[in-house]
CSV table of C-alpha atoms in Angstrom, one decimal:
chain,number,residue,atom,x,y,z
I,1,UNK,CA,85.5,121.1,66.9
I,2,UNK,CA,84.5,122.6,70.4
I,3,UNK,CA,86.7,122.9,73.4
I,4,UNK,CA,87.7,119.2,73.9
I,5,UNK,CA,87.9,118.5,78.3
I,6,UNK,CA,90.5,115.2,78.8
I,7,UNK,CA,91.4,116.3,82.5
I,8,UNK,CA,88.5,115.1,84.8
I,9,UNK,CA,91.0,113.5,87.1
I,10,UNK,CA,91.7,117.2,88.2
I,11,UNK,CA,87.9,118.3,88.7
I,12,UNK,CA,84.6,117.6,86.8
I,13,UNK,CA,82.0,119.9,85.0
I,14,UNK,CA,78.7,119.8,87.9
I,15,UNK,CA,75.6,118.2,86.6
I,16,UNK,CA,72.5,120.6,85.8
I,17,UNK,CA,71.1,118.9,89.0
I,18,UNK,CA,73.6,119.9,90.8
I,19,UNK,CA,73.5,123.2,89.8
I,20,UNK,CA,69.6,123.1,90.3
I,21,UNK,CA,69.9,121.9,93.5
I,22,UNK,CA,72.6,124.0,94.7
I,23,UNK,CA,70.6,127.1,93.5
I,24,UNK,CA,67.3,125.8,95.3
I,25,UNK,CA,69.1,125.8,98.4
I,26,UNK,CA,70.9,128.7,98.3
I,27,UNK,CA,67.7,130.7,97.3
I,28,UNK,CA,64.9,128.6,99.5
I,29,UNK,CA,66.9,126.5,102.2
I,30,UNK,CA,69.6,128.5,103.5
I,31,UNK,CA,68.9,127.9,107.3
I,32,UNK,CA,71.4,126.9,109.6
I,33,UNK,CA,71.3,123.1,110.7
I,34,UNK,CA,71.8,123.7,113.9
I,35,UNK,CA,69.3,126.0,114.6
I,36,UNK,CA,66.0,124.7,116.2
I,37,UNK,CA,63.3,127.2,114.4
I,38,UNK,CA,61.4,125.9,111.0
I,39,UNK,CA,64.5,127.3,108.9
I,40,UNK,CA,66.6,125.4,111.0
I,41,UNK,CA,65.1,122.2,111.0
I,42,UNK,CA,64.6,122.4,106.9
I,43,UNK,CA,68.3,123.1,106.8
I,44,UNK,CA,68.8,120.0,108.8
I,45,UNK,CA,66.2,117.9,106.7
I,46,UNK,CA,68.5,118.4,103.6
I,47,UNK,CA,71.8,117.9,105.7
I,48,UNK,CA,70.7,114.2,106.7
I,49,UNK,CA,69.6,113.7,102.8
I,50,UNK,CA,72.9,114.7,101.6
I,51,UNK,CA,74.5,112.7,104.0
I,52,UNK,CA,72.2,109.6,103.0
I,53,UNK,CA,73.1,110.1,99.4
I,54,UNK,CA,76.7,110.0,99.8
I,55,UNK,CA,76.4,107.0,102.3
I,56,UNK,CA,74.5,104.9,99.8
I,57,UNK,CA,77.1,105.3,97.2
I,58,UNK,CA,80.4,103.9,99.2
I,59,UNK,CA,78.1,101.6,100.6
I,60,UNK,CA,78.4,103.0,104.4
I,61,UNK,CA,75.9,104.6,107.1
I,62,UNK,CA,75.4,108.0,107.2
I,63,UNK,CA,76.2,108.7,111.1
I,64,UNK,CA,79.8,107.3,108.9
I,65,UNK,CA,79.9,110.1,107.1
I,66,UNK,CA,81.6,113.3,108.0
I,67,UNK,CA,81.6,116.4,105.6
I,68,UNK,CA,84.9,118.5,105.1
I,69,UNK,CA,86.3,121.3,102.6
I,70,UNK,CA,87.4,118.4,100.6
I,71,UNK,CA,89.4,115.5,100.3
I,72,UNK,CA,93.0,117.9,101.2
I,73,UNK,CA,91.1,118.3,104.8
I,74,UNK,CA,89.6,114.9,104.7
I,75,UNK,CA,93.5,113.2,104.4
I,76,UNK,CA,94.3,115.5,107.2
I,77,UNK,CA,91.5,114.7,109.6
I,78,UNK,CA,92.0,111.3,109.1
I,79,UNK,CA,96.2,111.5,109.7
I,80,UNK,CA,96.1,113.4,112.2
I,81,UNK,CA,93.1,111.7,114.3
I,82,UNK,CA,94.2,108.7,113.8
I,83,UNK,CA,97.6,109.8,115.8
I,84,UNK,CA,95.6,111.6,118.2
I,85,UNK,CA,93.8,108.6,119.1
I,86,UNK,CA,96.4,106.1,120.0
I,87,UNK,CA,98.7,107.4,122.3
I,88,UNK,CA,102.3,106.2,122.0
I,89,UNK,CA,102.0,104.6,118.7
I,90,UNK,CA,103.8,107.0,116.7
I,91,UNK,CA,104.3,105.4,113.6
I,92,UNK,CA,102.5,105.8,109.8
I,93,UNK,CA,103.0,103.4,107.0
I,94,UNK,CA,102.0,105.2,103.0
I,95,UNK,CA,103.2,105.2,99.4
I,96,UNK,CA,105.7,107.2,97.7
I,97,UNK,CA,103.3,108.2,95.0
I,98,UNK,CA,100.7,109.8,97.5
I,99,UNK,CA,98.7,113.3,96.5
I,100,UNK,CA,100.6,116.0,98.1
I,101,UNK,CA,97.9,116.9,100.2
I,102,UNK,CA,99.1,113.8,102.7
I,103,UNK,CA,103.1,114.0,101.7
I,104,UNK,CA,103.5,117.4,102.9
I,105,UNK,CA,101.7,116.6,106.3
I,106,UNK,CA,103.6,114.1,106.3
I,107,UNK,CA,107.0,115.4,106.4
I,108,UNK,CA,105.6,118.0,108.5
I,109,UNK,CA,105.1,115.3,111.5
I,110,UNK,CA,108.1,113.8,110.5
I,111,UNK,CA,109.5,117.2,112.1
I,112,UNK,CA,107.5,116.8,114.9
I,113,UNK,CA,109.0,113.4,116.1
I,114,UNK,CA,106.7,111.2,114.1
I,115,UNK,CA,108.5,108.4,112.3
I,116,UNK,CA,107.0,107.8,108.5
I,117,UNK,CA,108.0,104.3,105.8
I,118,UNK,CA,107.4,105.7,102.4
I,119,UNK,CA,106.7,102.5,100.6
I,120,UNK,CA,107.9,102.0,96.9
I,121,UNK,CA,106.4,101.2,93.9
I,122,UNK,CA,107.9,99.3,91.0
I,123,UNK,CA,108.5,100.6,87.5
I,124,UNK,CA,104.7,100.2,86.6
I,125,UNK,CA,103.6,102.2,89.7
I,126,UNK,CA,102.5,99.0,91.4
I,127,UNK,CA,102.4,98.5,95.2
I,128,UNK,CA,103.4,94.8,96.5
I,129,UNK,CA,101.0,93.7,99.3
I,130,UNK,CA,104.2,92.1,101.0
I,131,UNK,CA,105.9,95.5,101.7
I,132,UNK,CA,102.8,96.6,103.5
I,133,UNK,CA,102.6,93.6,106.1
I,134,UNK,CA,106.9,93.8,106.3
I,135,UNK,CA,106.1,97.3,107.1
I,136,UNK,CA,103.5,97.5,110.2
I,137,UNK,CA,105.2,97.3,113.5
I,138,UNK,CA,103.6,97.3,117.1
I,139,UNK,CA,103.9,101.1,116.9
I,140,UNK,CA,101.9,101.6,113.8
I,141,UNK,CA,98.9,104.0,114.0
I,142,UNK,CA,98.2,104.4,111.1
I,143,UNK,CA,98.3,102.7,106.8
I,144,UNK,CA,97.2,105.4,104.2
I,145,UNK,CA,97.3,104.5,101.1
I,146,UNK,CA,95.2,106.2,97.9
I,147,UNK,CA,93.0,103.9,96.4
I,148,UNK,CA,93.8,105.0,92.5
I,149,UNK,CA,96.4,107.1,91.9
I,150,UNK,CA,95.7,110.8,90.2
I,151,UNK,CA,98.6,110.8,87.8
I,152,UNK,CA,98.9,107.0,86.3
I,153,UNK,CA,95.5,105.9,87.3
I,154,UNK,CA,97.1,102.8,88.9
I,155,UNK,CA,95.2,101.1,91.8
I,156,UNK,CA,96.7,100.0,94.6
I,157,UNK,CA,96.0,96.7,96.5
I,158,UNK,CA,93.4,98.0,98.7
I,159,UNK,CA,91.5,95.4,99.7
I,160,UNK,CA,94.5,93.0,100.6
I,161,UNK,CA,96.1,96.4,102.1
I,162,UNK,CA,92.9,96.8,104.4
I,163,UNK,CA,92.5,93.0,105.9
I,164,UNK,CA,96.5,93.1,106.4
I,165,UNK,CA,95.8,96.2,108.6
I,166,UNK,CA,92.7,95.0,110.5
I,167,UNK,CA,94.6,91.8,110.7
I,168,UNK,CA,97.5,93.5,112.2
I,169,UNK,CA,95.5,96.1,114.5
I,170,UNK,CA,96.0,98.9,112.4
I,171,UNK,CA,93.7,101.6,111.3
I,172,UNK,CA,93.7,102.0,107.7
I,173,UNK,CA,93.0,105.2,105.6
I,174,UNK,CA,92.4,105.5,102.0
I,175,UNK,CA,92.2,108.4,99.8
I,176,UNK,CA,89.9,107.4,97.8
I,177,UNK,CA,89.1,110.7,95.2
I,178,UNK,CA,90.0,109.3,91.9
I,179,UNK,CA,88.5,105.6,92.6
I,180,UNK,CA,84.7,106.5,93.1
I,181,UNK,CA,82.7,106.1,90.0
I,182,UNK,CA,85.6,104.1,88.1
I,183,UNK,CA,85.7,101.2,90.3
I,184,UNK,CA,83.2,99.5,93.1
I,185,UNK,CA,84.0,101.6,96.2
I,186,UNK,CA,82.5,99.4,98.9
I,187,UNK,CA,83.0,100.1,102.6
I,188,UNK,CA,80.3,97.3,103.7
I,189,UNK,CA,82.9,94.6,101.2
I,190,UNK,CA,86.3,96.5,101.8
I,191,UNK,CA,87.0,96.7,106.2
I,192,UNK,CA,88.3,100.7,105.7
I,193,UNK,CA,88.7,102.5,108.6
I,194,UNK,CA,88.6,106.2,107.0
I,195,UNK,CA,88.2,107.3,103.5
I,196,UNK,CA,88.4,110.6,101.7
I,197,UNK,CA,86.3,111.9,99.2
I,198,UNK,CA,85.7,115.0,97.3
I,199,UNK,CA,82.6,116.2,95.4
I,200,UNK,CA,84.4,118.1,92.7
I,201,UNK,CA,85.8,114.9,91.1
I,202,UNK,CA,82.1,113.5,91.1
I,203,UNK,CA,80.4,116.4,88.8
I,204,UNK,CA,79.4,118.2,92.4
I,205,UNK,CA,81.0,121.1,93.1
I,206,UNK,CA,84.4,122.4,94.9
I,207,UNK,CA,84.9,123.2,98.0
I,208,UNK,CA,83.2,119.9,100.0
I,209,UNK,CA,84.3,116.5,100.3
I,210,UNK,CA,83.6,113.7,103.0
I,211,UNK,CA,85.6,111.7,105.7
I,212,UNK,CA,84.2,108.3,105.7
I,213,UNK,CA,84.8,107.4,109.8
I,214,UNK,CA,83.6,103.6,110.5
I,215,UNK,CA,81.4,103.2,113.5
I,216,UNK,CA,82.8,103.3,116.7
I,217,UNK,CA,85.8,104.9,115.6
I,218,UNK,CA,86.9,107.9,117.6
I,219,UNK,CA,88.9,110.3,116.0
I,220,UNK,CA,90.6,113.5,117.6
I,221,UNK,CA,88.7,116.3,115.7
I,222,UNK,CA,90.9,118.2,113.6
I,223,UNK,CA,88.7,121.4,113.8
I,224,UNK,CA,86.7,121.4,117.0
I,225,UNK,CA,83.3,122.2,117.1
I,226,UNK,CA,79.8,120.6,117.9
I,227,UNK,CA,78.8,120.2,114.5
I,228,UNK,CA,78.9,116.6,112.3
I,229,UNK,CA,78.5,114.8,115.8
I,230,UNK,CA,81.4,116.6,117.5
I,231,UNK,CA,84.0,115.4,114.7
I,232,UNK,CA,84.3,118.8,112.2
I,233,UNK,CA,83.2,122.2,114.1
I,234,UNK,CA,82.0,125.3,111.7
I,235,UNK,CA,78.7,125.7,110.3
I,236,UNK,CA,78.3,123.2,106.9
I,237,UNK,CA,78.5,124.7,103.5
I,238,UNK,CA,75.3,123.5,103.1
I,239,UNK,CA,74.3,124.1,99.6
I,240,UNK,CA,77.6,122.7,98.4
I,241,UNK,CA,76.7,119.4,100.4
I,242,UNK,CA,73.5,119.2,99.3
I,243,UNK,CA,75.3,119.8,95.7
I,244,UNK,CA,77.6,116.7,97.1
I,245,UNK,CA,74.4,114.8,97.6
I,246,UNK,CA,72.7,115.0,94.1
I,247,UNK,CA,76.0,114.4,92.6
I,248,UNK,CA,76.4,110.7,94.8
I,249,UNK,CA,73.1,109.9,93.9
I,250,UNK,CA,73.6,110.6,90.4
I,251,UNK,CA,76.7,108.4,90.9
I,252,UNK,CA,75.2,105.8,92.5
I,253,UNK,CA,72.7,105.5,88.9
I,254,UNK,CA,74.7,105.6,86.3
I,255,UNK,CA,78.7,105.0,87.1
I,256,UNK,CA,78.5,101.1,85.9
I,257,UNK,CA,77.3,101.8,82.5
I,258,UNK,CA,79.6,104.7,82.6
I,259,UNK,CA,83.1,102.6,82.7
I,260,UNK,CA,82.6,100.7,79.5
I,261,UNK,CA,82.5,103.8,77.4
I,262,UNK,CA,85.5,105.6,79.4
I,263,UNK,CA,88.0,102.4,79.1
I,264,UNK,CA,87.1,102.2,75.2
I,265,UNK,CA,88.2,106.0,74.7
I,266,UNK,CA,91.6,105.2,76.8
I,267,UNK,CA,92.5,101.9,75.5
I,268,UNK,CA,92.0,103.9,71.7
I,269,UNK,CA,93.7,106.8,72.5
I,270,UNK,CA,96.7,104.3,73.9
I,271,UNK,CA,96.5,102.2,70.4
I,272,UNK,CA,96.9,105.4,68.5
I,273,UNK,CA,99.4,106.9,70.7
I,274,UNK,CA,101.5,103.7,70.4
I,275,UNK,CA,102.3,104.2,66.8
I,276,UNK,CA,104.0,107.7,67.2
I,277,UNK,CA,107.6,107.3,67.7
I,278,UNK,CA,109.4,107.8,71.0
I,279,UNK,CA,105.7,108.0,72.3
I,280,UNK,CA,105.4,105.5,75.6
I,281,UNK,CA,102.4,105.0,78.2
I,282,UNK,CA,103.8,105.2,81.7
I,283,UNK,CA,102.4,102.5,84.0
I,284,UNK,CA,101.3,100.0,81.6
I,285,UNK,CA,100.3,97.2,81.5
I,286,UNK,CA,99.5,97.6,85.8
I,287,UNK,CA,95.8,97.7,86.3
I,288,UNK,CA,94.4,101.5,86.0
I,289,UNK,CA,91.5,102.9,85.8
I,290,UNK,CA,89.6,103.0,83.2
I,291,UNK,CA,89.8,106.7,82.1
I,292,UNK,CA,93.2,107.5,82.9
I,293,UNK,CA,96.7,107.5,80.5
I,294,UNK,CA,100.0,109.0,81.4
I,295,UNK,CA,102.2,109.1,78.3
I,296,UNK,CA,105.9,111.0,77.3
I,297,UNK,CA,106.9,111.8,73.8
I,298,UNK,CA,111.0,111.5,74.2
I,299,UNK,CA,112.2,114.9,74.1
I,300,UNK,CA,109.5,116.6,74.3
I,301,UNK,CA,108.2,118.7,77.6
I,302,UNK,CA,105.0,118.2,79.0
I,303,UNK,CA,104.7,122.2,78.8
I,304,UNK,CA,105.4,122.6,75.3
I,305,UNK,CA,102.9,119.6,74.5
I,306,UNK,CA,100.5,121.2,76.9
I,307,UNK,CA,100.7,124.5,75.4
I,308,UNK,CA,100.2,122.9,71.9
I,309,UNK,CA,96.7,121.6,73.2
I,310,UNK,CA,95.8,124.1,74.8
I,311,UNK,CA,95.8,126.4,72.0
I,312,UNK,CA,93.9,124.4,69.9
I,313,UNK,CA,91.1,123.5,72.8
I,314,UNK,CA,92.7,120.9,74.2
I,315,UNK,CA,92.2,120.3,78.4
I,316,UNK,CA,95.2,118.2,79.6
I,317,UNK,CA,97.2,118.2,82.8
I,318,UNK,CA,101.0,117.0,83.6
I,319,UNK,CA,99.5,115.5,86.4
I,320,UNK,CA,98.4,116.0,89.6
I,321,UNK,CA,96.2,119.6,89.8
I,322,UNK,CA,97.7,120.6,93.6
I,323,UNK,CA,101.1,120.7,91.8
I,324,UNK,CA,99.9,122.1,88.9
I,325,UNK,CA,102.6,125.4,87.2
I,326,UNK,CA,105.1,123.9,88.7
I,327,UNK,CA,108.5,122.5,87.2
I,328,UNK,CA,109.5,120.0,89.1
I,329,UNK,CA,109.6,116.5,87.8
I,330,UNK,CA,107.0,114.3,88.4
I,331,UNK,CA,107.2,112.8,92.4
I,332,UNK,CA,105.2,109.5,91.1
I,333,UNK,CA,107.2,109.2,88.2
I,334,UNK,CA,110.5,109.4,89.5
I,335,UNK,CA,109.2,106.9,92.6
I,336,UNK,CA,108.2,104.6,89.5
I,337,UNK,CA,112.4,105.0,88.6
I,338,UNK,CA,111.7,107.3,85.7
I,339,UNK,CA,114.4,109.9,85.1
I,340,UNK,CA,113.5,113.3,85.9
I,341,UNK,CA,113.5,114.1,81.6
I,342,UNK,CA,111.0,111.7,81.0
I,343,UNK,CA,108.9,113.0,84.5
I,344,UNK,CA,108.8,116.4,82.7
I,345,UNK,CA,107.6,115.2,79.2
I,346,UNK,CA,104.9,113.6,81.4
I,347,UNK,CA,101.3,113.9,80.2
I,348,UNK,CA,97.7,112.9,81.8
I,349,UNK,CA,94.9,113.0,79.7
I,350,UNK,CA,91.9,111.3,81.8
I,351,UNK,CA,88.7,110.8,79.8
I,352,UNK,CA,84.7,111.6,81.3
I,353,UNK,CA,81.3,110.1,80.7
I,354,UNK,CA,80.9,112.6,77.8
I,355,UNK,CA,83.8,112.4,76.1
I,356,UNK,CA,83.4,111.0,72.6
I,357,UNK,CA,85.5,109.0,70.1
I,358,UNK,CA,85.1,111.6,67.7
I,359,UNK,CA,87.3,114.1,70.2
I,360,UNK,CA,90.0,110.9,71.2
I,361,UNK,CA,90.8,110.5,67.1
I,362,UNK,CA,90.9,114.8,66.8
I,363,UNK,CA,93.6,115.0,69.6
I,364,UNK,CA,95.3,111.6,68.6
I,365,UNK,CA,95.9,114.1,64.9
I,366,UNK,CA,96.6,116.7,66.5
I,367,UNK,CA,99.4,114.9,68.8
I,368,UNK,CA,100.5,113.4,65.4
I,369,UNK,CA,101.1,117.0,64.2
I,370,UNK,CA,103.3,118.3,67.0
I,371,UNK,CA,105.5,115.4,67.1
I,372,UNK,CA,105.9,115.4,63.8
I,373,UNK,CA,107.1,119.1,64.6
I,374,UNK,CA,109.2,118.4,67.6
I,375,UNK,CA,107.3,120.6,69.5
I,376,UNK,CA,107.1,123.8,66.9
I,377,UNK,CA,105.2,126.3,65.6
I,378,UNK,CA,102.2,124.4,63.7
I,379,UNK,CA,100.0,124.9,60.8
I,380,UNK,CA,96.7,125.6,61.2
I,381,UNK,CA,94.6,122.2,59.9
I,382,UNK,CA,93.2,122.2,56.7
């Protein structure tokens, strides 16, 4: 069998239109938007297309859309306006089980006088809407809270979490990466104040992602500049948004009839799993997404599994890719009350539109042969 890909929660391959598109621009349309000549105003043309396509698929406007680097600069541009905006409330409400990307901001302000409530989850990775509303004070600039969670697929509250915010006067950011195209991301249903997302996780390419800013919202620009309306200087990577662009509409299609397929492949993989011994799927039975399992085999490390699949053209990640070569346990794990053993034994394998049931009953034998050889040296299959 070919190379088998179960890690699109860490990036996704881009579609042939992408690519296409991409190429076109790079080749045909590489003017700068904000030039005023032909070039220019061609550039500019396919700025405002890109920008309508990714406002159509969350549902929002596109003078609401802001393009980044990705959804690393998108969490920060959204932290760290949102405190620039409100002076004196000093105050930010999240999860334990955030991406890095916003934790280690996060303790950075913490240095810088900024008070922070991690909120916990319980042993399924589940949020309770009540610690959010005990947790919002007068002070409070700012809720951010991911939408789905990259390791366990787990979805938070998010609606509930966003009309406790506006309720309480609170702006209210989600990162939002790992949601889009699994579940219905809608900003005209769902009162968000900011969202992230990135194009990589979408089948568009790295290196671009979006800030969802709600009208009327003013934000202190993290990079300063006159470009995107004053709210992200430097001149746009313009074929990657473009990229971004065919990718959301593209999306926007075909992501409903997607789902069905992808939560058959999980919930089959989990059946199988199930009937290895010591073999346990973290955060179940919470809601998840429906492409994403995190699983341990007692006793045996998530790098030695890993390594096992990988040799025999397996994709598969211990979880979240900005940790990724690392050795420390788990962060969502342990905040879940897992010990840090079964946080390193910790596997993610998140399934993709093209995956196949063929591929989910290869690695489910293959998984049967390395437990059965507590993690040794295998024989190569008949």
């Amino acid at each position: 069998m070919n190379a088998i890909y179960f890690d699109h929660n860490a990036t996704t391959r881009p579609d042939p239109e992408v690519v296409a598109a991409m190429t076109k621009c790079l080749l045909e349309g590489w003017g700068n938007p904000s030039s005023s000549h032909a070039r220019g105003v061609q550039a500019k043309a396919a700025l405002n297309q890109a920008r309508a396509q990714v406002a159509a698929l969350l549902g929002a406007k596109p003078a609401e859309i802001v393009f980044t680097s990705g959804a690393s600069e998108s969490n920060h541009a959204a932290i760290i306006g949102a405190l620039g905006a409100q002076e004196g409330k000093r105050h930010i409400v999240t999860s334990a089980v955030e991406d890095p990307s916003t934790l280690r901001l996060l303790a950075q302000l913490e240095g810088q006088g900024v008070r922070v409530t991690y909120l916990e989850v319980d042993a399924q990775g589940q949020l309770d809407a009540a610690r959010i509303e005990a947790a919002l004070t007068p002070q409070t600039a700012l809720l951010s809270l991911m939408w789905a969670n990259n390791e366990t697929g787990v979805l938070f509250p998010v609606a509930e979490a966003a009309a406790i915010a506006s309720a309480r006067g609170v702006l209210f950011h989600t990162d939002a990466v790992q949601a889009i195209g699994k579940v219905d991301v809608d900003l005209q249903r769902v009162p968000v104040d900011l969202l992230s997302a990135s194009a990589h996780k979408l089948h568009g390419p790295p290196g671009v992602g979006a800030l969802f800013v709600r009208k009327a919202l003013a934000l202190r620009p993290l990079i300063h500049g006159h470009q995107e309306r004053n709210r992200r200087g430097g001149s746009e990577n313009l074929a990657g948004i473009v990229g971004f662009g065919v990718a959301a509409e593209q999306l926007a299609a075909n992501w409903r009839a997607a789902v069905p397929a992808m939560r058959t492949l999980r919930e089959r993989f989990e059946q199988g799993l199930l009937q290895l011994p010591m073999a346990q799927v973290n955060a179940a039975p919470a809601p998840r997404l429906c492409n994403t399992s995190n699983f341990h085999v007692a006793g045996l490390h998530s790098e030695v599994l890993l390594h096992h699949l990988d040799q025999h053209g397996v994709c598969a990640s211990s979880g979240s890719a900005c940790t990724a070569g690392g050795t420390e346990p788990s962060h969502v794990l342990t905040a879940m009350g897992q010990g840090a053993q079964t946080a390193l034994a910790a596997v993610r394998l998140s399934f993709g539109r093209d995956n196949t049931v063929a591929e989910v009953d290869h690695v489910l034998a293959l998984l049967t042969r390395i437990v059965a050889s507590g993690g040794g040296v295998l024989a190569e299959a008949a």
